[in-house]
Coordinates of C-alpha atoms (C1' of nucleotides) in Angstrom, one line a residue:
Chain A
X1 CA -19.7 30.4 17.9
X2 CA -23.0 28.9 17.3
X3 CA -25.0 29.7 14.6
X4 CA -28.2 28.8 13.5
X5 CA -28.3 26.2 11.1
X6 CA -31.7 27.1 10.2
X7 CA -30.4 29.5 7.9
X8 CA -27.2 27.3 7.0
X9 CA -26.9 27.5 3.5
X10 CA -25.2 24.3 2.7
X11 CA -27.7 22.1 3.8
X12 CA -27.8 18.6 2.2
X13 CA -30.6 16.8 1.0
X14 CA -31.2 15.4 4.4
X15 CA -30.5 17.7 6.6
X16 CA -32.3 20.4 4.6
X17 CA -35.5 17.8 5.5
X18 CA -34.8 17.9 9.8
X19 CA -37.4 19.6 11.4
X20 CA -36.6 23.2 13.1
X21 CA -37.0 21.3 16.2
X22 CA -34.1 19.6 15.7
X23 CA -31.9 22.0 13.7
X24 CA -32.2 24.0 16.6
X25 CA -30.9 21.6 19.1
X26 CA -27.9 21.0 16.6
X27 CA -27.1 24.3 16.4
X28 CA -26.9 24.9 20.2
X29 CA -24.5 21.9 19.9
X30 CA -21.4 22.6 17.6
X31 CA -18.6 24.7 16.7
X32 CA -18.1 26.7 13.2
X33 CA -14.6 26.9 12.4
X34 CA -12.8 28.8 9.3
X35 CA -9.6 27.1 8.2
X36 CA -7.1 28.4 5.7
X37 CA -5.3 26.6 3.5
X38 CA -3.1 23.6 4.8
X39 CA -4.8 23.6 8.2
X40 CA -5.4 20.4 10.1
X41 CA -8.5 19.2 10.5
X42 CA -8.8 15.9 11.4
X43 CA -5.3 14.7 12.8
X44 CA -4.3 10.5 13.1
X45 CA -3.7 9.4 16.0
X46 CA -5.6 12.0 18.1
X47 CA -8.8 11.7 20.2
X48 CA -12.0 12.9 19.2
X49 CA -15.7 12.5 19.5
X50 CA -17.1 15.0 17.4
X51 CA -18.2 14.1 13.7
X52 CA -17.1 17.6 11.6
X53 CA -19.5 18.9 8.9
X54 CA -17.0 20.4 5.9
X55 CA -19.2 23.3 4.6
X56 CA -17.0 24.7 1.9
X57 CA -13.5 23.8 0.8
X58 CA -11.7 21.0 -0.5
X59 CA -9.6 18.3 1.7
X60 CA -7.7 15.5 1.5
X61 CA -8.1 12.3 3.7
X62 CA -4.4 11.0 4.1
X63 CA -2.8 8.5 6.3
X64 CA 1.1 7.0 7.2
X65 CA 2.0 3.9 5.1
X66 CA 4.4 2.1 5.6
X67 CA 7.0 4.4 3.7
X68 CA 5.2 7.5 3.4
X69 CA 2.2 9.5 3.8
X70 CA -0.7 8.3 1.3
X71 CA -3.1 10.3 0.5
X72 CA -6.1 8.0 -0.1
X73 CA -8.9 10.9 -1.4
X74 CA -9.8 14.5 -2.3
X75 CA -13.1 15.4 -0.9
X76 CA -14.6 18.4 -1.6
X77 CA -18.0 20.4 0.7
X78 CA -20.7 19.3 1.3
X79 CA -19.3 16.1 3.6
X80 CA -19.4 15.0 6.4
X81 CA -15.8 13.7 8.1
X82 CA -14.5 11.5 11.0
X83 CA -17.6 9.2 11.3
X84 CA -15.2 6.0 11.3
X85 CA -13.6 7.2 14.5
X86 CA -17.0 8.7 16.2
X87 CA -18.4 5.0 15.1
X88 CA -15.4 3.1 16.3
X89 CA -12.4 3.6 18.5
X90 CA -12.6 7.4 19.1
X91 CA -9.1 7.5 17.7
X92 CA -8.4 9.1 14.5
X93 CA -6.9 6.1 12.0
X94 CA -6.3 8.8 9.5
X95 CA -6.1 12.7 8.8
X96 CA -7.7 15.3 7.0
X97 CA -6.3 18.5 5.8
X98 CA -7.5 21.7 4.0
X99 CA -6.1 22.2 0.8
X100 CA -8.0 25.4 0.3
X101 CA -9.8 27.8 2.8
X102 CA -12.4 25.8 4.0
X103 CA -15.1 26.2 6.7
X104 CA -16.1 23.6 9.5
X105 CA -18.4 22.7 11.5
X106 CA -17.9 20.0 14.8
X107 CA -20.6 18.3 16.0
X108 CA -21.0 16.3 18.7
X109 CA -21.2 12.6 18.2
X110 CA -24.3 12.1 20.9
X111 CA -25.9 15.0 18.8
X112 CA -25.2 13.5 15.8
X113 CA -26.3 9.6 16.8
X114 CA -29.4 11.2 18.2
X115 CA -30.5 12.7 14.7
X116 CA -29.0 10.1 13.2
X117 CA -31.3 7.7 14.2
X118 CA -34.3 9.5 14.7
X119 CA -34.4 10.5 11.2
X120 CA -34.8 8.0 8.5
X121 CA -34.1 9.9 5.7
X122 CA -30.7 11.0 7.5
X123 CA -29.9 7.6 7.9
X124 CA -30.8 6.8 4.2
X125 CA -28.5 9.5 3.5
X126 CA -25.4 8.3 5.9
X127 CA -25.8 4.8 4.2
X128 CA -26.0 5.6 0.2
X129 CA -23.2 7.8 1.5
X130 CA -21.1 5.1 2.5
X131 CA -22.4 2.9 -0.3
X132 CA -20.8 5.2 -2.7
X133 CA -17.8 5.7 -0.7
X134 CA -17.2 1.7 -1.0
X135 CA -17.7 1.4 -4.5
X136 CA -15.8 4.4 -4.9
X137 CA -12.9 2.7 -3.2
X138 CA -13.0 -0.4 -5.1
X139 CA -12.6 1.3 -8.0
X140 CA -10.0 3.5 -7.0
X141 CA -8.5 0.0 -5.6
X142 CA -8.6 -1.9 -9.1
X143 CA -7.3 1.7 -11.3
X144 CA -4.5 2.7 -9.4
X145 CA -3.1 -0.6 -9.2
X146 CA -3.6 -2.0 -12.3
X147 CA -3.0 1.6 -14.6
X148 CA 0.6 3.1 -15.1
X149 CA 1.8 6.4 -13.7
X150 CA 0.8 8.0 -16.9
X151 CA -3.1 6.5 -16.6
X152 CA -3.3 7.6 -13.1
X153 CA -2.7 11.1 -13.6
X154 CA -4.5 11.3 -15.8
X155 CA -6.9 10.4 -13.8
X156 CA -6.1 12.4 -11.2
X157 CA -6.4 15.5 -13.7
X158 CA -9.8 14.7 -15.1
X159 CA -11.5 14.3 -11.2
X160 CA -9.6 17.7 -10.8
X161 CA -11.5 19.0 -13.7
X162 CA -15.0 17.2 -13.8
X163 CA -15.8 16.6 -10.2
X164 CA -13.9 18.8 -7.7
X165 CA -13.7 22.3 -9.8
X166 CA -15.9 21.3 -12.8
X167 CA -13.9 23.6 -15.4
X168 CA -11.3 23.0 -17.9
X169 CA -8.6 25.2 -16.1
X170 CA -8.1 25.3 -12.4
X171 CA -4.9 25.8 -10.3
X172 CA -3.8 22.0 -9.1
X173 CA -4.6 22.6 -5.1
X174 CA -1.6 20.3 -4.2
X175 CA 2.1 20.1 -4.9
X176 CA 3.7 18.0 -6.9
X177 CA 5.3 16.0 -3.9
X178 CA 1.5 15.6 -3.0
X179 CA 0.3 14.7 -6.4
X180 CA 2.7 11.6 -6.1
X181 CA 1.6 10.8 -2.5
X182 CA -2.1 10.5 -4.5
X183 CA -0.8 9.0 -7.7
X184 CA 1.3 6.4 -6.0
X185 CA 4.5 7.6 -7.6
X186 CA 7.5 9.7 -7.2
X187 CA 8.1 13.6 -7.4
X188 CA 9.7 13.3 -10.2
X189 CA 7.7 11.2 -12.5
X190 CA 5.0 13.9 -11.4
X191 CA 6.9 16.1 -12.9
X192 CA 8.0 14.3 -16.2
X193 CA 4.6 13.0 -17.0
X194 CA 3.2 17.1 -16.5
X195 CA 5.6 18.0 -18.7
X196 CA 4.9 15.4 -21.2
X197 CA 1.4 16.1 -21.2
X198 CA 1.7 19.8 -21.7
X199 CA 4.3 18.6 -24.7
X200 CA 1.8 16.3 -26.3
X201 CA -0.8 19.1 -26.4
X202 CA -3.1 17.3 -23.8
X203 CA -3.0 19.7 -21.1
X204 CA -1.3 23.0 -20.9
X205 CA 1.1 23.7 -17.6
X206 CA 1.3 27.5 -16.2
X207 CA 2.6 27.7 -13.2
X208 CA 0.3 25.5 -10.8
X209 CA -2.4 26.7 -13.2
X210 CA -3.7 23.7 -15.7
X211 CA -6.0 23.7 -18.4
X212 CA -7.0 20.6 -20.2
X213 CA -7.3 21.2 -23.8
X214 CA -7.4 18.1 -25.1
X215 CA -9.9 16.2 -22.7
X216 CA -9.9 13.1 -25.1
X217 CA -6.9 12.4 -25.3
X218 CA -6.7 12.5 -21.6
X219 CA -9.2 10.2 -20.9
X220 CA -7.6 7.6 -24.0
X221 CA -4.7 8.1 -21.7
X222 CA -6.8 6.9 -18.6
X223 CA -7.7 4.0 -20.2
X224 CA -4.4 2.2 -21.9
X225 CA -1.7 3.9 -19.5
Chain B
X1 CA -36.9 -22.9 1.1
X2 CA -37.7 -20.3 4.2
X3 CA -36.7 -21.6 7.4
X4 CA -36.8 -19.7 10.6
X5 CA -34.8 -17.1 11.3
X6 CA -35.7 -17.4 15.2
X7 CA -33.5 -20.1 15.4
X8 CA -30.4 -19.4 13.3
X9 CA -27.3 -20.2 14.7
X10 CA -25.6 -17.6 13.0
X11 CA -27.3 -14.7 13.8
X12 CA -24.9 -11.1 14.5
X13 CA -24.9 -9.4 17.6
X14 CA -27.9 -7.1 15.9
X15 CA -29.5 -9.6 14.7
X16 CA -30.1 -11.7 18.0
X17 CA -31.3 -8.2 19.7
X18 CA -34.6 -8.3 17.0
X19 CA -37.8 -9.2 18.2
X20 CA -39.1 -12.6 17.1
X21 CA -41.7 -10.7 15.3
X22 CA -39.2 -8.9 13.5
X23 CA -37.4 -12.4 13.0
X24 CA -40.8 -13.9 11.7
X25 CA -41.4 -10.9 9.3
X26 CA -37.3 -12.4 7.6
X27 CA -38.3 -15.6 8.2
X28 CA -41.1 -15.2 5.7
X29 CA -39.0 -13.1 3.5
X30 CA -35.9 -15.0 2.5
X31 CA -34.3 -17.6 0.4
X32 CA -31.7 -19.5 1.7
X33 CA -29.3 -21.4 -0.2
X34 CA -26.0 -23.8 -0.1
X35 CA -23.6 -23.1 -2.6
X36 CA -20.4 -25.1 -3.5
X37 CA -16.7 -23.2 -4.0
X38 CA -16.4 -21.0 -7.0
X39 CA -20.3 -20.6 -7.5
X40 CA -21.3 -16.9 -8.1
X41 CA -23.1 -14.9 -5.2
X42 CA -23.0 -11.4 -7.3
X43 CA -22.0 -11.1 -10.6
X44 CA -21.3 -7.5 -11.7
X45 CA -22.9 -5.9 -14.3
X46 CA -26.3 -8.1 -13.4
X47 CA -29.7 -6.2 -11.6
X48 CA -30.1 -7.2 -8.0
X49 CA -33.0 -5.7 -5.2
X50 CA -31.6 -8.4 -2.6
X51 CA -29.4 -7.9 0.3
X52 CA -27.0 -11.1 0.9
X53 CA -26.5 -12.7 4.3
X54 CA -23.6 -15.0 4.4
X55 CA -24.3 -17.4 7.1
X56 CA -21.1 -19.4 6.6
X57 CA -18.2 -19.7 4.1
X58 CA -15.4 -17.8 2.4
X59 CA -15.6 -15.2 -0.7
X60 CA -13.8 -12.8 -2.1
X61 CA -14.9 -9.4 -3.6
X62 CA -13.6 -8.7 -7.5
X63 CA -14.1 -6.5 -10.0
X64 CA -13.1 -5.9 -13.6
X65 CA -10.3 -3.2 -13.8
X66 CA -8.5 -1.9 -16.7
X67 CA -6.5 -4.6 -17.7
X68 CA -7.5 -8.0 -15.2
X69 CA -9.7 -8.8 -12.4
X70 CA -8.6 -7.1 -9.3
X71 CA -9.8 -8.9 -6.3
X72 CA -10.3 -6.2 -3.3
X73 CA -10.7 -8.2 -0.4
X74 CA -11.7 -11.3 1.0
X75 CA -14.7 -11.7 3.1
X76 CA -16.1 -14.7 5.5
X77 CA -19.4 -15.0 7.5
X78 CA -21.3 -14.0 8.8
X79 CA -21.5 -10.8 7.2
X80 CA -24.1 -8.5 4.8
X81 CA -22.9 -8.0 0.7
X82 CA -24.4 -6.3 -1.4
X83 CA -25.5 -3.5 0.1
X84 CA -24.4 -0.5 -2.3
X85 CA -26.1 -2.3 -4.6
X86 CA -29.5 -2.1 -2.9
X87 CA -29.2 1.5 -1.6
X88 CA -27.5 2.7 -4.8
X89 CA -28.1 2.1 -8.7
X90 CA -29.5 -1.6 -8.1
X91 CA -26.8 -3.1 -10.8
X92 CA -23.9 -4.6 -9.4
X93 CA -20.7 -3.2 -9.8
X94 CA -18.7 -5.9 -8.2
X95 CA -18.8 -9.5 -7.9
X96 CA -18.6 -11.8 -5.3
X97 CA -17.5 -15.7 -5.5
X98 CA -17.5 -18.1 -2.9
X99 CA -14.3 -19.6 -2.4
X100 CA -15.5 -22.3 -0.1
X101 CA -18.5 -23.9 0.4
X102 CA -21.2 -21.5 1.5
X103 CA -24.2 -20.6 3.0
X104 CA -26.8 -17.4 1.8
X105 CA -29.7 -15.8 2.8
X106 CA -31.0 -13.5 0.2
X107 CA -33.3 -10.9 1.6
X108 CA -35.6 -8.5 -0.4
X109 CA -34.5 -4.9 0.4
X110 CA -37.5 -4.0 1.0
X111 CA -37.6 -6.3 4.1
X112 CA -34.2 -5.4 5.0
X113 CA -35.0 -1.7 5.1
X114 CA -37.6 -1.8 7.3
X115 CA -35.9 -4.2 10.0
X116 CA -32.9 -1.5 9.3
X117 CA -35.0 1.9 9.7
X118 CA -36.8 0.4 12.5
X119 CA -34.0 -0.9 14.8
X120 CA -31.8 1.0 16.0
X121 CA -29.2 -1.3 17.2
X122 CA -29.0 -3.0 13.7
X123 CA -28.7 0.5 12.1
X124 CA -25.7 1.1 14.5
X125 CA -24.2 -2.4 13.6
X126 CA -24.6 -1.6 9.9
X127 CA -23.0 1.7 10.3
X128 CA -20.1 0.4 12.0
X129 CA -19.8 -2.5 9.9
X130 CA -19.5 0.4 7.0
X131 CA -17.3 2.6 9.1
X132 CA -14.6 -0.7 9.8
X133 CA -14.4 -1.3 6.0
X134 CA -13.6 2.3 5.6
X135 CA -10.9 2.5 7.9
X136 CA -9.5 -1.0 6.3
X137 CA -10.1 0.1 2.9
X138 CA -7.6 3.2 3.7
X139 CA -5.4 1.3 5.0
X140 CA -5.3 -1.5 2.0
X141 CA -4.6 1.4 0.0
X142 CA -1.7 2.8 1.6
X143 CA -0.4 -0.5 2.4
X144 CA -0.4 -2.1 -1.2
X145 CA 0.3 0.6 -3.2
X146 CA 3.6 1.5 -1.3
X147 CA 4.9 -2.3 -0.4
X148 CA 6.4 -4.5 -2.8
X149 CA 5.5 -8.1 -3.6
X150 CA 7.5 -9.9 -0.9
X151 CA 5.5 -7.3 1.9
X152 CA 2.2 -7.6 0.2
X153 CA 2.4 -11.4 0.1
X154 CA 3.0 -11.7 3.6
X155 CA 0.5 -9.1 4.6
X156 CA -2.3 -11.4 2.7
X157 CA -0.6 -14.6 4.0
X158 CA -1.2 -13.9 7.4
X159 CA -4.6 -12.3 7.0
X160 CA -5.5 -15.8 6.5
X161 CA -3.4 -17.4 9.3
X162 CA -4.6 -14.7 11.7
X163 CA -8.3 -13.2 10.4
X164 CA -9.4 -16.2 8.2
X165 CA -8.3 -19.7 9.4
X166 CA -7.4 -18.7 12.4
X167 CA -4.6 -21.1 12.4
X168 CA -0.8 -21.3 11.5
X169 CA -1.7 -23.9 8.7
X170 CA -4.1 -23.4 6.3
X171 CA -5.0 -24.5 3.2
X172 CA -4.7 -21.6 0.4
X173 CA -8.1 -21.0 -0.9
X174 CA -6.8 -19.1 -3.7
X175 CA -5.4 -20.4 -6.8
X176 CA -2.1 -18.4 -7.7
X177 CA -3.1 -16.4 -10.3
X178 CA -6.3 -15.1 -8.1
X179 CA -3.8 -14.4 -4.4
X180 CA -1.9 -12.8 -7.9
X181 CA -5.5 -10.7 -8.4
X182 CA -5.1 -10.2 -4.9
X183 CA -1.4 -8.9 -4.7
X184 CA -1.4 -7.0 -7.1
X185 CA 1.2 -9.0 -8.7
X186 CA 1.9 -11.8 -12.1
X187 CA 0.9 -15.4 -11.1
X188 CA 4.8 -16.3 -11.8
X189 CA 5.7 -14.0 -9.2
X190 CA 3.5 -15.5 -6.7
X191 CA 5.1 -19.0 -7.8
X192 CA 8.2 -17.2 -6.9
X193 CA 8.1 -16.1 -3.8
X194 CA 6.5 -18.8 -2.2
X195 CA 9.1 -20.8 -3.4
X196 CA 11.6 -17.9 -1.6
X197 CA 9.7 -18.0 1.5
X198 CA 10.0 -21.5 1.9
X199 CA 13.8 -21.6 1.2
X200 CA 14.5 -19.2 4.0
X201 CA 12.5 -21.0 6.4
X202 CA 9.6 -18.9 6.5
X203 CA 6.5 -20.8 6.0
X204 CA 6.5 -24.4 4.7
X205 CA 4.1 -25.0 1.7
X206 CA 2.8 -28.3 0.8
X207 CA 0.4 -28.1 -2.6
X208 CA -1.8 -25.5 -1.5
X209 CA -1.0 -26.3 2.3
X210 CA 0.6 -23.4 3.9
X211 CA 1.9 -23.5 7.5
X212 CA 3.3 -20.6 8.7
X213 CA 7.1 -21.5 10.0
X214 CA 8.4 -18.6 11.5
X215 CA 5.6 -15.7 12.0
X216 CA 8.1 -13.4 13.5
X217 CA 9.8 -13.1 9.9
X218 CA 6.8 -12.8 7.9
X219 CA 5.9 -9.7 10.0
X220 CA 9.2 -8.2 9.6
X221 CA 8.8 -9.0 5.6
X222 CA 5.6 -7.4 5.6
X223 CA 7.4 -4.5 7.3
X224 CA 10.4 -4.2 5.6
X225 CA 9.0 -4.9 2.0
Chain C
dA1 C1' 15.6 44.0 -2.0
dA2 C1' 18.4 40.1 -0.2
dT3 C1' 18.6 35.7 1.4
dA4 C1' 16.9 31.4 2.7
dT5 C1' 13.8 27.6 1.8
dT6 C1' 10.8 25.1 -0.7
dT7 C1' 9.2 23.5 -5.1
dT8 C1' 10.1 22.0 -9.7
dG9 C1' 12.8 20.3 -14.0
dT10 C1' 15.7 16.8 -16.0
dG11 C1' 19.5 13.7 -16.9
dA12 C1' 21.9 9.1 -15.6
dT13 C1' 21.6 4.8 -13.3
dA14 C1' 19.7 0.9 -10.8
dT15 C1' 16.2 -2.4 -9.9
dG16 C1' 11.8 -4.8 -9.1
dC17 C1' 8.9 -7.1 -11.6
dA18 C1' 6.0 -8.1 -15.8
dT19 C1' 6.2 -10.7 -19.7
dC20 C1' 7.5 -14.4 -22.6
dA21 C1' 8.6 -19.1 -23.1
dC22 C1' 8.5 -23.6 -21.9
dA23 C1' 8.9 -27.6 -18.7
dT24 C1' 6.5 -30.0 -15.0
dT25 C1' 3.2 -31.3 -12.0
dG26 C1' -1.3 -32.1 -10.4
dC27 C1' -6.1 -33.1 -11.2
dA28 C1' -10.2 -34.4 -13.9
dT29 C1' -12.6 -37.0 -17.1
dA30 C1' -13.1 -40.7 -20.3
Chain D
dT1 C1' -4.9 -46.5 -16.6
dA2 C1' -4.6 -43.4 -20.2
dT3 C1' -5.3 -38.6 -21.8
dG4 C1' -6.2 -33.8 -21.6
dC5 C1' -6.4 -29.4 -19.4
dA6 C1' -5.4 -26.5 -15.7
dA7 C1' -2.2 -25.0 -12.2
dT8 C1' 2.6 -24.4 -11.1
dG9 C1' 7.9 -23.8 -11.4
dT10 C1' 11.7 -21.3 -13.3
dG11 C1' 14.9 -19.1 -16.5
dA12 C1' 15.9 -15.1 -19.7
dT13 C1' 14.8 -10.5 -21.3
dG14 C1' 12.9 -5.8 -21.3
dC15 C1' 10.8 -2.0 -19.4
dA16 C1' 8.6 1.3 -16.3
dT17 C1' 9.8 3.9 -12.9
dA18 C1' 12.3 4.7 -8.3
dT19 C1' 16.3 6.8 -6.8
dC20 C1' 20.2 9.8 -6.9
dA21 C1' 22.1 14.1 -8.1
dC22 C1' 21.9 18.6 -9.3
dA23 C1' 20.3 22.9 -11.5
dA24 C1' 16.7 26.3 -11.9
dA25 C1' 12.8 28.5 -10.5
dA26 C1' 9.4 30.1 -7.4
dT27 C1' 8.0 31.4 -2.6
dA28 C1' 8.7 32.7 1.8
dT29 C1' 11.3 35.3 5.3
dT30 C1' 14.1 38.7 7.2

DNA sequence: AATATTTTGTGATATGCATCACATTGCATA
DNA sequence: TATGCAATGTGATGCATATCACAAAATATT
């Protein structure tokens, strides 16, 4: 199942800088997957000592709280997953799971480590990584808390839109009963506030199709709740 | 204002595996200061090329949300802060306050770099360090979007009895509208179930002396909600 | 195509908590 | 010791939203 990652198109800016010495020693040492939609990739609780490349695809990073499942981000390809359990107890604290067809590729974590630190600009790259990924959450930390449902899905719908699919219209790659588990709210206010928004002439609802039309709105939304 | 590094008593696992040359090359590159509670280490919004190193004290992390300060989470030596700032866009985007008196050693990246890049051991400490505040950021998340007051007020009561102070009394380094930054939460409601918590026996609160009464109800309140 | 199962829409009701309002206490500074 | 300002305690009220209870629609399964 090894490949070469020589000729892996979906280098990042790192890796695309390893020498061929040491792309080819990482590809005689992992495993490309293809997932489909709704397939596990990373699963809390369970073992594991191999840090998983996401080539293509979309995910979300989700975990048990103390009521229900929590879904704490959307990540989208290139990424790299699972480093907090490689790095720490080997036990998966949370999970990860396809929302779209997706394509994977595990590593192993000696593998990793070893062109991890033999590589500066790799390690550069691991580190702004997780630099964003903190700030990231702190942000996430102070909006979701402090905005109402209304604020946060809107929210939701513009990261949909600007970051993840970068277009107006896109088809929401979760359910509503997910949405919620993102938003911090219930089904059902999921489902009012949609509604309302495609009322108000913000958004437009087809199906699980959306299209923003009014962006500004949306985003005056973000801001008062 | 440079003292040795060689002989800092509060050096991190990493840290006391450098070589003194490595120490020598910090020693000549930082400034080390004492600060008194409530005086700013990082401000947001301000320009900073320094990594901090908090030898000793208490602070907490806080940012400006929508509508308050949100206070993320509360950190105590040693540890490094500030470090998206120096690998990412150089301005803060969070404060940090000391909350006791404290202790800092502020290093020019530069410095830090190097020693980083060219030690591998403090490269895997750093990573780590990143990876730990991942997994707890997740599980903040989940944990205080889904609980309500009563759970989350527990849950940051006996961080500091069991993470912070290390002791069942404590004195609350918090005023109440900050632990309400903290909780997510109005300062009145903080008033209010401290109050609540003492009536049933739970902890005993004495100004801002807390000592934590019955442990084994606290946990089940942080469980329960 | 028919049936089962999941997903979604929407009203009615209950409730946790923010907000407002003000009293009280503690702490600092003159 | 007096005076002022900040921190805290506590009631009354209102509101956002969770929850319950279904109906309807969409999707999957046989």
């Amino acid at each position: 199942m090894a490949t070469d990652c020589r000729n892996c198109p979906f280098k990042t800016k790192a890796t695309s800088m390893l020498s061929d010495c040491t792309l080819e020693q990482l590809s005689a040492n992992h495993l490309e997957l293809k997932l489909k939609k709704g397939d596990s990739i990373i699963k809390q609780g369970t073992y594991s000592t191999n840090v998983i490349f996401l080539r293509t695809g979309l995910a979300k990073i989700h975990l048990k709280g103390p009521y229900s499942e929590q879904i704490v981000k959307m990540v989208k390809a290139p990424t790299y997953l699972g480093l907090p359990t490689t790095f720490g107890s080997k036990i998966n604290q949370y999970s990860v799971t396809a929302v779209s067809d997706a394509e994977v590729c595990y590593i192993d974590i000696d593998v990793f480590e070893n062109i991890l630190y033999g590589n500066q600009d790799f390690t550069r790259e691991i580190i702004q990584e997780f630099c964003k990924n903190e700030l990231e959450s702190f942000r996430r930390c102070a909006n979701r808390t402090q905005k109402l449902i209304r604020g946060n899905m809107a929210d939701a719908l513009l990261e949909f839109s600007d970051n993840i699919f970068k277009s107006d219209t896109f088809n929401l790659p979760l359910s509503q009963a997910e949405l919620a588990n993102l938003v911090d709210t219930s089904r059902e206010s999921v489902s009012r506030v949609l509604t309302e928004f495609d009322k108000d002439g913000v958004i437009k609802v087809n199906g699980k199709e959306i299209t923003i039309v009014n962006k500004k709105s949306l985003i005056m939304i973000s801001q008062n709740g």
